[in-house]
Short mmCIF file of C-alpha atoms in Angstrom, two decimals:
data_model
loop_
_atom_site.label_atom_id
_atom_site.label_comp_id
_atom_site.label_asym_id
_atom_site.label_seq_id
_atom_site.Cartn_x
_atom_site.Cartn_y
_atom_site.Cartn_z
CA MET A 217 -37.62 -48.53 -46.80
CA GLY A 218 -35.82 -46.02 -44.53
CA CYS A 219 -34.60 -45.17 -41.35
CA THR A 220 -37.22 -43.01 -39.91
CA LEU A 221 -39.07 -44.31 -37.03
CA ALA A 222 -40.93 -43.16 -33.81
CA THR A 223 -39.34 -42.58 -30.46
CA PRO A 224 -39.30 -45.84 -28.50
CA PRO A 225 -40.34 -45.90 -24.89
CA PRO A 226 -37.41 -44.88 -22.38
CA GLY A 227 -34.96 -47.43 -21.35
CA LEU A 228 -35.43 -49.54 -24.60
CA VAL A 229 -32.26 -48.37 -26.56
CA ASP A 230 -29.00 -49.70 -26.10
CA ASN A 231 -26.36 -46.86 -25.27
CA ARG A 232 -23.47 -48.79 -27.07
CA GLU A 233 -22.69 -47.48 -30.34
CA LEU A 234 -22.44 -49.57 -33.45
CA ALA A 235 -18.87 -48.34 -34.25
CA GLN A 236 -17.59 -50.40 -31.55
CA ILE A 237 -18.37 -53.33 -33.66
CA LEU A 238 -18.51 -52.01 -37.31
CA SER A 239 -15.76 -49.93 -38.80
CA PRO A 240 -16.69 -47.72 -41.49
CA GLU A 241 -15.30 -50.04 -43.97
CA ASP A 242 -17.36 -52.83 -42.60
CA ILE A 243 -20.47 -51.02 -43.18
CA LYS A 244 -19.50 -49.82 -46.43
CA VAL A 245 -18.97 -53.79 -47.52
CA VAL A 246 -22.07 -54.58 -46.19
CA GLN A 247 -24.08 -51.94 -47.79
CA GLU A 248 -22.33 -52.69 -51.01
CA THR A 249 -23.01 -56.36 -50.88
CA TRP A 250 -26.66 -55.72 -50.01
CA LEU A 251 -27.03 -53.91 -53.60
CA TYR A 252 -26.18 -57.39 -55.00
CA LEU A 253 -28.79 -59.37 -52.66
CA GLN A 254 -31.73 -56.87 -53.10
CA ASP A 255 -32.09 -57.48 -56.92
CA ASP A 256 -34.40 -60.55 -56.09
CA MET A 257 -35.18 -60.34 -52.51
CA SER A 258 -38.07 -62.71 -52.78
CA ARG A 259 -35.99 -65.71 -54.20
CA MET A 260 -33.31 -65.02 -51.96
CA GLY A 261 -35.80 -64.98 -49.01
CA LEU A 262 -36.88 -68.04 -50.12
CA GLU A 263 -33.58 -69.89 -50.22
CA ILE A 264 -32.71 -68.62 -46.97
CA PHE A 265 -35.76 -70.37 -45.15
CA LYS A 266 -35.10 -73.38 -47.50
CA ARG A 267 -31.79 -73.66 -46.22
CA PHE A 268 -32.73 -72.90 -42.52
CA PHE A 269 -35.41 -75.40 -42.19
CA ALA A 270 -33.30 -77.99 -44.06
CA GLN A 271 -31.04 -77.87 -41.32
CA ASN A 272 -33.43 -76.96 -38.44
CA GLY A 273 -36.49 -78.85 -39.47
CA ASP A 274 -38.01 -78.88 -35.81
CA LEU A 275 -38.36 -75.10 -35.93
CA LYS A 276 -41.07 -75.58 -38.69
CA ARG A 277 -43.45 -75.60 -36.01
CA LEU A 278 -43.03 -71.98 -35.36
CA PHE A 279 -44.06 -71.48 -38.99
CA TYR A 280 -47.02 -73.74 -38.68
CA LYS A 281 -49.44 -71.24 -40.62
CA LYS A 282 -47.15 -71.35 -43.61
CA LEU A 283 -47.68 -75.06 -44.33
CA HIS A 284 -49.88 -75.97 -47.35
CA CYS A 285 -51.03 -79.51 -46.42
CA SER A 286 -54.46 -80.00 -44.82
CA GLY A 287 -54.28 -82.38 -41.95
CA VAL A 288 -50.75 -81.08 -40.50
CA THR A 289 -50.40 -81.56 -36.98
CA LEU A 290 -47.61 -80.19 -34.71
CA GLU A 291 -46.32 -83.68 -34.42
CA ASN A 292 -45.62 -84.29 -37.85
CA VAL A 293 -44.80 -80.66 -38.93
CA ALA A 294 -40.96 -81.17 -39.20
CA HIS A 295 -41.77 -83.41 -42.15
CA ILE A 296 -44.05 -81.30 -44.22
CA PRO A 297 -43.16 -79.12 -47.07
CA PHE A 298 -43.98 -75.37 -47.08
CA ASP A 299 -46.29 -73.43 -49.56
CA GLU A 300 -43.61 -71.93 -51.69
CA ARG A 301 -45.59 -68.72 -52.47
CA LYS A 302 -46.56 -68.23 -48.50
CA LEU A 303 -42.93 -68.91 -47.67
CA MET A 304 -41.28 -66.61 -50.59
CA SER A 305 -43.86 -63.78 -49.45
CA HIS A 306 -42.59 -64.33 -45.76
CA GLY A 307 -39.03 -64.26 -46.99
CA LEU A 308 -39.36 -61.01 -48.81
CA VAL A 309 -40.94 -59.28 -45.78
CA VAL A 310 -37.74 -60.57 -43.76
CA MET A 311 -35.40 -59.28 -46.52
CA GLU A 312 -36.93 -56.07 -46.60
CA ALA A 313 -36.41 -55.71 -42.88
CA LEU A 314 -32.84 -56.33 -43.43
CA GLY A 315 -32.58 -53.89 -46.19
CA ALA A 316 -33.81 -51.21 -43.64
CA ALA A 317 -31.41 -52.53 -40.98
CA VAL A 318 -28.66 -52.50 -43.90
CA GLU A 319 -29.57 -48.77 -44.64
CA CYS A 320 -29.27 -47.93 -40.98
CA LEU A 321 -25.92 -49.14 -40.18
CA HIS A 322 -24.51 -45.89 -40.17
CA ASP A 323 -26.82 -44.57 -37.54
CA SER A 324 -26.88 -46.77 -33.94
CA ASP A 325 -29.74 -44.72 -32.73
CA GLN A 326 -31.66 -45.50 -35.96
CA LEU A 327 -30.70 -49.07 -36.16
CA SER A 328 -31.79 -49.52 -32.71
CA LEU A 329 -35.03 -47.90 -33.10
CA LEU A 330 -35.78 -50.18 -36.28
CA LEU A 331 -34.63 -53.37 -34.38
CA ILE A 332 -37.05 -52.41 -31.44
#
């Protein structure tokens, strides 16, 4: 992971600085806390998605391809469990992207590029 990215098209980067939102101390706390979370990002990503869908079952339809049961339709998707391996894999991708964002908290321009 890292903060090096290509330059986005003109007009896509917000000129507001992250320093207006997060202090250097805030950034330090987030980055230090992330060190504990990154030890098992697959499991952590899976747990985050499980909790998210437990509270927002209707949003499962956006992750339709991650469901493991044959015969699943968009009408009954909210009540169908996910294939945990697939969801864990997706959770890892999301956690790695968050990790890259955490690494870039000291640099508003690079964080903006990453998010774009």
